PDB file of C-alpha atoms in Angstrom:
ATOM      1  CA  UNK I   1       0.000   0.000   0.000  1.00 49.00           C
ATOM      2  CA  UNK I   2       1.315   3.663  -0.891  1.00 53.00           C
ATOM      3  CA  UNK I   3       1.871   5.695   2.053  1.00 62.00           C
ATOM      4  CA  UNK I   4       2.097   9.189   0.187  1.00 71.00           C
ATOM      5  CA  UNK I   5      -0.844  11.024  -1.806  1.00 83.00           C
ATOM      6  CA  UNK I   6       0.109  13.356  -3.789  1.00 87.00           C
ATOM      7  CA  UNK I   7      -2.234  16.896  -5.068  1.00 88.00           C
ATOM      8  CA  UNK I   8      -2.919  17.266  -7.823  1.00 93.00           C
ATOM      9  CA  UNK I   9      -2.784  14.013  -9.861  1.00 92.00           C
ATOM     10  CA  UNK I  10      -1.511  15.959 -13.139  1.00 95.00           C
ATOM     11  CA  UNK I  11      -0.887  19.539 -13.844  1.00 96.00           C
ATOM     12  CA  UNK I  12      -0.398  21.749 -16.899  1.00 97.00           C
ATOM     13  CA  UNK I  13       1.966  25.272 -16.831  1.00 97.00           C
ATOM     14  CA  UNK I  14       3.722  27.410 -18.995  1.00 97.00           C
ATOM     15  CA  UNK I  15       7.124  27.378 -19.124  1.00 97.00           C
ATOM     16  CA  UNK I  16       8.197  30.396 -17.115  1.00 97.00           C
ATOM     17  CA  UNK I  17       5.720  29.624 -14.485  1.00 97.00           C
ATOM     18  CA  UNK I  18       6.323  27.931 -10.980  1.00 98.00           C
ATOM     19  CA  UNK I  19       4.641  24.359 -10.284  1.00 97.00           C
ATOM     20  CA  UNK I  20       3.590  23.203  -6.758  1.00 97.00           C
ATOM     21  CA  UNK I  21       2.730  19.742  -5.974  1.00 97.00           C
ATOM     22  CA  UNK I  22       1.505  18.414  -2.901  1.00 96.00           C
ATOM     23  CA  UNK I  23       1.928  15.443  -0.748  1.00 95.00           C
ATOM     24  CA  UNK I  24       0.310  13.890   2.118  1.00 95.00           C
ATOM     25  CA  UNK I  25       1.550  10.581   4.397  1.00 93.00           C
ATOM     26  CA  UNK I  26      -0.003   8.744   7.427  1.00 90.00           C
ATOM     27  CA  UNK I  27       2.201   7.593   9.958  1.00 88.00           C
ATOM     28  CA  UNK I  28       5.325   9.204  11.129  1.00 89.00           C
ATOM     29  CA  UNK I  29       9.086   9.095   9.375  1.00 89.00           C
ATOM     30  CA  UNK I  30      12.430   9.502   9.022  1.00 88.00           C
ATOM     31  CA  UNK I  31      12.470  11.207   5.967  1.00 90.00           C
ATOM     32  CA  UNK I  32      11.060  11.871   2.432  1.00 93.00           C
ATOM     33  CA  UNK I  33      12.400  11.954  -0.590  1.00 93.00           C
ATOM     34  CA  UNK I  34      10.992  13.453  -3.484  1.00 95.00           C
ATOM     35  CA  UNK I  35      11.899  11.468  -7.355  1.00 95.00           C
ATOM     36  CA  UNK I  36      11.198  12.460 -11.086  1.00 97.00           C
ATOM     37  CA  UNK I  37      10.113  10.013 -13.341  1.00 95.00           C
ATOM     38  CA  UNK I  38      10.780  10.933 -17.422  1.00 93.00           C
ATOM     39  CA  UNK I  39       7.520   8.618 -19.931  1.00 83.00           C
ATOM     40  CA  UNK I  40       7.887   5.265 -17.694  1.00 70.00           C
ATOM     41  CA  UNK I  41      11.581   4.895 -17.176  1.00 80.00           C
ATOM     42  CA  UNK I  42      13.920   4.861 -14.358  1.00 85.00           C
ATOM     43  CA  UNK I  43      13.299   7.512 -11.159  1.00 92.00           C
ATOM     44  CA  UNK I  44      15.931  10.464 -10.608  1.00 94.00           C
ATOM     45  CA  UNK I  45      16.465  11.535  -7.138  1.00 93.00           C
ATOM     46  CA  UNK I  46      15.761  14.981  -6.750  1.00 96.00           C
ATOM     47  CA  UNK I  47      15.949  16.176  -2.542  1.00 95.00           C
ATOM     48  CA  UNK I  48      16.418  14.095   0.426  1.00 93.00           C
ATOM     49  CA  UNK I  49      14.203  16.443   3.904  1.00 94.00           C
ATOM     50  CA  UNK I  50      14.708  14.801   6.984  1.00 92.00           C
ATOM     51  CA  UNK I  51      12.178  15.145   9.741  1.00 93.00           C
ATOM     52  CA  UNK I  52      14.025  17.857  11.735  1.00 95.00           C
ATOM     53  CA  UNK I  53      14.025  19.901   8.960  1.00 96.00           C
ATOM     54  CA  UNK I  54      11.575  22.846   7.562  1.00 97.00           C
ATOM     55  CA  UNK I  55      12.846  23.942   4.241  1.00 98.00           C
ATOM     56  CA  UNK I  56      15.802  22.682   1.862  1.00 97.00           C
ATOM     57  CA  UNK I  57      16.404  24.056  -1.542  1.00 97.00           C
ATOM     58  CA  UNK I  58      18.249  22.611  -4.539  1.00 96.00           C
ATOM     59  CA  UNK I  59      18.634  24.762  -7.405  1.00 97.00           C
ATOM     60  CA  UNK I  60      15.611  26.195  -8.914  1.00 97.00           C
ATOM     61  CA  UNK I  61      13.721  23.346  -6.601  1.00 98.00           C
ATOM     62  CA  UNK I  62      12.574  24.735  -2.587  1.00 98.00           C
ATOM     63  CA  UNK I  63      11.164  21.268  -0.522  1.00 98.00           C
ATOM     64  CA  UNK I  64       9.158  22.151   2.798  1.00 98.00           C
ATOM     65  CA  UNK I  65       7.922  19.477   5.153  1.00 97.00           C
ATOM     66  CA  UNK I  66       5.335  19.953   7.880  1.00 97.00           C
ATOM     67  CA  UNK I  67       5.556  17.060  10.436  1.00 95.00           C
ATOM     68  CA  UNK I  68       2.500  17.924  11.998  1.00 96.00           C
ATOM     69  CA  UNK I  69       0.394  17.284   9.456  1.00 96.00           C
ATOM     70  CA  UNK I  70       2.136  15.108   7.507  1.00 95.00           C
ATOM     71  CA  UNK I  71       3.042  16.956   4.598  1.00 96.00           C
ATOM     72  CA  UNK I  72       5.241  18.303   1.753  1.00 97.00           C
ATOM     73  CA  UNK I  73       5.287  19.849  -0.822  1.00 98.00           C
ATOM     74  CA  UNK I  74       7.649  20.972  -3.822  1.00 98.00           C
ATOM     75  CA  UNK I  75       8.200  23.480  -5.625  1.00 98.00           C
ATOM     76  CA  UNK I  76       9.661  23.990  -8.969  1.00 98.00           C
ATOM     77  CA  UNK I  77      10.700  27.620  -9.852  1.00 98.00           C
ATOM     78  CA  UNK I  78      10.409  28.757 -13.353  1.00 98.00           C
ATOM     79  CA  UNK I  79       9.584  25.923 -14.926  1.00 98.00           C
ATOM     80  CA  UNK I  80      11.009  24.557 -18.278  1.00 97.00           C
ATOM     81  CA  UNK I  81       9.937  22.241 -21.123  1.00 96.00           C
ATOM     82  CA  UNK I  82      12.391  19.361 -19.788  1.00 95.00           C
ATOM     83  CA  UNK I  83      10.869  19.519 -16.290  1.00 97.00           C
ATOM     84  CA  UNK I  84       7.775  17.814 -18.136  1.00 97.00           C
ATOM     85  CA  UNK I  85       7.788  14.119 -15.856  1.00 97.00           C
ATOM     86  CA  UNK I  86       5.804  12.435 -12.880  1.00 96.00           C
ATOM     87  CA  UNK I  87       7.198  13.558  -9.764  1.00 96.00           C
ATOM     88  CA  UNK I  88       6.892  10.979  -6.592  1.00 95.00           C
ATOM     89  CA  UNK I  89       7.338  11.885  -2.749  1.00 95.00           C
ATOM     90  CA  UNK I  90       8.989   9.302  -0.923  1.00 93.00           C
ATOM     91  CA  UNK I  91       8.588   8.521   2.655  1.00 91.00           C
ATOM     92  CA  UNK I  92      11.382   6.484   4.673  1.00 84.00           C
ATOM     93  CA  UNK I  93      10.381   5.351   8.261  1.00 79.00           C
ATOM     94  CA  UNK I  94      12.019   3.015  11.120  1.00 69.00           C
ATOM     95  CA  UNK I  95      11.362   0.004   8.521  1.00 63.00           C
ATOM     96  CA  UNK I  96      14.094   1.687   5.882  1.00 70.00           C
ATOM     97  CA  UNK I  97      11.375   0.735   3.259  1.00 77.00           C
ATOM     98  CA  UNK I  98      10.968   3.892   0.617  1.00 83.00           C
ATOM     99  CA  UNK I  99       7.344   3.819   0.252  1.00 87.00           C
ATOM    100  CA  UNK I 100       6.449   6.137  -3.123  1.00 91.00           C
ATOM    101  CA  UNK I 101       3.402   8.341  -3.162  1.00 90.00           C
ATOM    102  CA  UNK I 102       0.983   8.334  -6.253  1.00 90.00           C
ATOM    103  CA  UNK I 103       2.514  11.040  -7.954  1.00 93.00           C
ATOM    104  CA  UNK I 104       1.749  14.230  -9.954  1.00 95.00           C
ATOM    105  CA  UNK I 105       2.031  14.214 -13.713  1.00 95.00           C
ATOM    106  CA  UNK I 106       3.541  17.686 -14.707  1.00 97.00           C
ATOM    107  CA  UNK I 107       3.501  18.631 -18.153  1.00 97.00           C
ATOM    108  CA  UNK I 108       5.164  22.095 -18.950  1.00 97.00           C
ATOM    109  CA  UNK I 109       3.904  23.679 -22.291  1.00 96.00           C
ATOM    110  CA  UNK I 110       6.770  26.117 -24.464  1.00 92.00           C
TER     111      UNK I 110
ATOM    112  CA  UNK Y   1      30.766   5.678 -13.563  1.00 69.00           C
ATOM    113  CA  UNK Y   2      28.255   3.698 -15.330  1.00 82.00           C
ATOM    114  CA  UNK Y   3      24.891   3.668 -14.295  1.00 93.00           C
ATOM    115  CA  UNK Y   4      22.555   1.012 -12.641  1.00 96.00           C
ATOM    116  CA  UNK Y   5      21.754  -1.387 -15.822  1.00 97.00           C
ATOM    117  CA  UNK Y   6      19.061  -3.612 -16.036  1.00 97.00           C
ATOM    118  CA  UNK Y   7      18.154  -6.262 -18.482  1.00 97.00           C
ATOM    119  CA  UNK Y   8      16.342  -7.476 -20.237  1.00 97.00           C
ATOM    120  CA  UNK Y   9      14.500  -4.027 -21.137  1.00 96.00           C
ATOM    121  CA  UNK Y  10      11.354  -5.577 -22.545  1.00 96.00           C
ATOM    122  CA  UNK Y  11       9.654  -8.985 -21.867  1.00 96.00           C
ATOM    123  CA  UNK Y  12       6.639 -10.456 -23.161  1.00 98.00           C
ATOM    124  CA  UNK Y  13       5.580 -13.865 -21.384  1.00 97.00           C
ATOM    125  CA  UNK Y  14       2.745 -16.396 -20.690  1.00 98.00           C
ATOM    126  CA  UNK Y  15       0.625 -16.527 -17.821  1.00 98.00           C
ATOM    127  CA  UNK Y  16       1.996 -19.649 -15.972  1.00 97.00           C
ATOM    128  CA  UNK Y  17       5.287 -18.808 -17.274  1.00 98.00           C
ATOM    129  CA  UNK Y  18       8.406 -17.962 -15.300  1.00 98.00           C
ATOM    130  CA  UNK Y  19      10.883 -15.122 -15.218  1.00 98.00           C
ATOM    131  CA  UNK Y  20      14.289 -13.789 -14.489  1.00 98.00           C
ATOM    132  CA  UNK Y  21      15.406 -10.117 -14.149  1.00 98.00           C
ATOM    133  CA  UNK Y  22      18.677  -9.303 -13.757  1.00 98.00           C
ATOM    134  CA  UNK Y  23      20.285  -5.734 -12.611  1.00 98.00           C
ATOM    135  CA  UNK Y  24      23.505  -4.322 -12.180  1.00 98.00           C
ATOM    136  CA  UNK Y  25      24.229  -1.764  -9.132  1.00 97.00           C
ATOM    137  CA  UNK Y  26      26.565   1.205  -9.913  1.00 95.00           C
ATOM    138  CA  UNK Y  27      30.007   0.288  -8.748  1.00 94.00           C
ATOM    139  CA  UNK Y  28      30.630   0.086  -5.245  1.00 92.00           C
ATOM    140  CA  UNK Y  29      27.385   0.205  -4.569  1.00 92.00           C
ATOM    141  CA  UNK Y  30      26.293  -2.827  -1.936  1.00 92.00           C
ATOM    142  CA  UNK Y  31      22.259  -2.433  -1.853  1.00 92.00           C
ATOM    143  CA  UNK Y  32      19.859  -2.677  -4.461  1.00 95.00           C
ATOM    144  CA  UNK Y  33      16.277  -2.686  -4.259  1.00 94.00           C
ATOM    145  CA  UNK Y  34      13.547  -3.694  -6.586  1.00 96.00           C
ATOM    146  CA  UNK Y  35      10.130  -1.969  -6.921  1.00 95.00           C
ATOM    147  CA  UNK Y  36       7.172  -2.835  -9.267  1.00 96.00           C
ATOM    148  CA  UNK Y  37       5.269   0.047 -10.989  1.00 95.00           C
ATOM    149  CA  UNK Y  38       1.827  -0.447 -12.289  1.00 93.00           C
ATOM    150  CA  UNK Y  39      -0.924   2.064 -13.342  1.00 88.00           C
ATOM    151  CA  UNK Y  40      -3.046   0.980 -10.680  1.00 86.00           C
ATOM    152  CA  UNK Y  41      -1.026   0.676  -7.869  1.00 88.00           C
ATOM    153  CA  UNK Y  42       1.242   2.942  -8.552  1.00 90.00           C
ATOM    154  CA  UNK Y  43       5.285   2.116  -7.075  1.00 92.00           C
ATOM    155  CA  UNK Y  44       5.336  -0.810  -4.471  1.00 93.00           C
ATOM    156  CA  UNK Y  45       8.319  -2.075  -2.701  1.00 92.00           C
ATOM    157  CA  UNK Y  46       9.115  -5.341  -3.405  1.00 95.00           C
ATOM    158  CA  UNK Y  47      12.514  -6.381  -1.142  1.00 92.00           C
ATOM    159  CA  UNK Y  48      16.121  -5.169  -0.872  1.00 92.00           C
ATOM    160  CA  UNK Y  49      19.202  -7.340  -0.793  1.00 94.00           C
ATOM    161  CA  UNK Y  50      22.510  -6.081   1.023  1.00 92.00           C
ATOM    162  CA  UNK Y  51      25.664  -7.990   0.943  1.00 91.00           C
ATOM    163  CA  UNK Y  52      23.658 -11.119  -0.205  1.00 94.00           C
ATOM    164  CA  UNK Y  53      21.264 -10.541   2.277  1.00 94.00           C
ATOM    165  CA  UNK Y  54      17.766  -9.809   2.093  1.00 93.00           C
ATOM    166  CA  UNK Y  55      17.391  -6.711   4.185  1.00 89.00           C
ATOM    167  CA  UNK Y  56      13.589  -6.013   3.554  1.00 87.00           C
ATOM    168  CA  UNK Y  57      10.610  -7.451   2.009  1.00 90.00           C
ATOM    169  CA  UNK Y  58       7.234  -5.860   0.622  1.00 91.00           C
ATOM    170  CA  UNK Y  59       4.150  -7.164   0.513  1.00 91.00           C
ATOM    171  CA  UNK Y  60       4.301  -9.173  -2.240  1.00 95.00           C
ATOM    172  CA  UNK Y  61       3.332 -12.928  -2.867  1.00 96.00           C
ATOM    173  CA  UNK Y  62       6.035 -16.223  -2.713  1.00 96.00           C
ATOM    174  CA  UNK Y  63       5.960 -16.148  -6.616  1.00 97.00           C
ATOM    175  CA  UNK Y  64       8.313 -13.051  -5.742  1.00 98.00           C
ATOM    176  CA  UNK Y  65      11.921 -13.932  -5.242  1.00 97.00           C
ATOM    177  CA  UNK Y  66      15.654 -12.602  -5.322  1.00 97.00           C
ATOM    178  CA  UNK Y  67      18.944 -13.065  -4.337  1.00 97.00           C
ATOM    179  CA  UNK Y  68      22.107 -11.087  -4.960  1.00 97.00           C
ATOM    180  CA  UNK Y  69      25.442 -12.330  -5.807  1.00 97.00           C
ATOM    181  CA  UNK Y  70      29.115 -11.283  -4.248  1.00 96.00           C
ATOM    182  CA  UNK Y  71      29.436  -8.516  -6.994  1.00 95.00           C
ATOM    183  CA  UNK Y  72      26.393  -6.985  -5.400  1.00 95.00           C
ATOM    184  CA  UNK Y  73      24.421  -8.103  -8.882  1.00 97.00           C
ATOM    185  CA  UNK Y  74      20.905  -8.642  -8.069  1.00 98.00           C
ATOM    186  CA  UNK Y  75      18.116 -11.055 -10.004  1.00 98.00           C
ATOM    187  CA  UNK Y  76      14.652 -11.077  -9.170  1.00 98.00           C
ATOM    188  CA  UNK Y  77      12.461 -13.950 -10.285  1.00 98.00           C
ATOM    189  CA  UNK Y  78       8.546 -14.127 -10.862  1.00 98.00           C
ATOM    190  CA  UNK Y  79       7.165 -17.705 -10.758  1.00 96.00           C
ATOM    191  CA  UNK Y  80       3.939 -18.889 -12.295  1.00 97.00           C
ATOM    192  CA  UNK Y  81       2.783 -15.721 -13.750  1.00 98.00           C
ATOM    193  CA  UNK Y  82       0.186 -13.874 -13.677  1.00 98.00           C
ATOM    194  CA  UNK Y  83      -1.377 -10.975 -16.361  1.00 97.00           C
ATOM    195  CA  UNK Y  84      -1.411  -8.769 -12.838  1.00 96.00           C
ATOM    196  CA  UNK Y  85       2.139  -9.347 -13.122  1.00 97.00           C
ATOM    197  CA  UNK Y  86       2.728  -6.909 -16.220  1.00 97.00           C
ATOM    198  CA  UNK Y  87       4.258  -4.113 -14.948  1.00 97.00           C
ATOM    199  CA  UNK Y  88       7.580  -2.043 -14.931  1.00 96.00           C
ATOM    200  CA  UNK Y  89       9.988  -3.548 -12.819  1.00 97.00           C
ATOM    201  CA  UNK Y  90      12.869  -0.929 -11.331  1.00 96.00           C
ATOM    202  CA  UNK Y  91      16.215  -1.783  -9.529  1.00 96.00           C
ATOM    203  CA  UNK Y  92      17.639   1.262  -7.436  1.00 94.00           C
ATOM    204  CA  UNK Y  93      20.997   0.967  -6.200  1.00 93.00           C
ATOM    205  CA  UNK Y  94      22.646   2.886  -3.074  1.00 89.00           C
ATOM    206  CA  UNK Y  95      25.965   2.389  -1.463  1.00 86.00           C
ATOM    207  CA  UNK Y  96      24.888   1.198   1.954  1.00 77.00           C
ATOM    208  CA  UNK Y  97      21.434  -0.243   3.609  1.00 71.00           C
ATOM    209  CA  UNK Y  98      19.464   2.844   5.227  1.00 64.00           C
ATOM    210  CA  UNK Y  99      17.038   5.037   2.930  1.00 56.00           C
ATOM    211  CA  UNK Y 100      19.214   7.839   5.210  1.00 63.00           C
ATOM    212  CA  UNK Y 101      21.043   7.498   1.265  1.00 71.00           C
ATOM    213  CA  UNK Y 102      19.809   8.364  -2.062  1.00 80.00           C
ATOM    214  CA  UNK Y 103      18.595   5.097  -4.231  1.00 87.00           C
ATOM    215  CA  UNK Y 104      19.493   5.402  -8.124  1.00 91.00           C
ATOM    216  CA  UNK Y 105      17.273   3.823 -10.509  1.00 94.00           C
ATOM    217  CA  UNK Y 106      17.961   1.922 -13.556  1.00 96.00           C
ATOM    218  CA  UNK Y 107      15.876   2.335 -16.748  1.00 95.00           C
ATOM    219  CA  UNK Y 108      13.229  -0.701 -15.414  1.00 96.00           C
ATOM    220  CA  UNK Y 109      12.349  -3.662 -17.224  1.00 97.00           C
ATOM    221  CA  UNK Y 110       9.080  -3.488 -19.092  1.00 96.00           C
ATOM    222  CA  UNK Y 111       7.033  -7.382 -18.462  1.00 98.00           C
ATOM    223  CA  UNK Y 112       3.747  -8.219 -20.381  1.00 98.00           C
ATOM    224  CA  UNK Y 113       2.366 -11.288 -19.331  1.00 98.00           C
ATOM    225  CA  UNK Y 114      -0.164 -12.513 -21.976  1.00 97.00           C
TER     226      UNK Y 114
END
């Protein structure tokens, strides 16, 4: 069973234009890890947050987690034709299993 | 350094059928983990193998198996198949046991199961 649900299920931008997507989890963890998938191939790692932290940027991409009510959510600044993917929040607790979310299907238009 | 390969790419079997995946870790990398992606249930864990070992195990059925080799190469095998078995089937690689550690993911093996 996924632990993750993710807001929306797809979303459609302009490049230029920031995207926010949205994930929720039930039980308590270690840490989450958000992943972009490119048309059905293999997942890229994008940003590790670990439970102690609020905020962590990477480049034009700001993570914030909210332990309180079990959520996160990313952010992609000025978004670009190749950031077109499904993007998955991962959640890691005591177990060391990644469970994936359901993920958001992002599709940035030129 | 070369990526975490998997093969075959593509696979079209029976139902009833058996099957072997194989993938390659990135070098120096001791655990890989396999995950099965479907359209309806989205990305489920299916185990993790670390220095031969199985480390962790999803909730998946017997048919499921592994087992990984000194070189850290991993195979996953699928008994008796089933068409709920189609799916995209991922390795990850990272260099220690812990999800503390970013996985990387091979290109997946695509399964149809007629």
């Amino acid at each position: 069973s996924q632990q993750g649900e993710e807001d929306p299920q797809a979303l459609s931008i302009q490049e230029g234009e920031n995207a926010t997507m949205n994930c929720s989890y039930k039980t308590s963890i270690n840490n989450l890890q958000w992943y972009r998938q490119n048309s059905g191939r293999g997942l890229v790692h994008l940003i590790l947050i670990r439970s102690n932290e609020r905020e962590k940027h990477s480049g034009r991409l700001r993570v914030t987690l909210d332990t309180s009510k079990k959520s996160s959510s990313l952010l992609i600044t000025a978004s670009r034709a190749a950031d077109t993917a499904s993007y998955f929040c991962a959640t890691v607790r005591d177990t060391d299993k990644l469970i994936f979310g359901t993920g958001t299907r992002l599709q940035v238009f030129p | 350094k070369a990526g975490v390969t998997q093969t075959p790419r593509y696979l079209i079997k029976t139902r009833g059928q058996q099957v072997t995946l194989s993938c390659s870790p990135i070098s120096g990398h001791r655990s890989v983990s396999w995950y099965q992606q479907t359209p309806g249930q989205g990305l489920q864990f299916l185990f993790e193998y670390f220095s031969e070992t199985q480390r962790n195990k999803g909730n998946f059925p017997g048919r499921f198996s592994g087992r990984q080799f000194s070189n850290s190469r991993s195979e996953m095998n699928v008994s008796t198949l089933e068409l709920g078995d189609s799916a995209l089937y991922l390795c990850a690689s990272s260099l220690e046991a812990g999800r503390l550690l970013e996985q990387y993911f091979g290109p997946g093996t695509r399964l149809t199961v007629t």
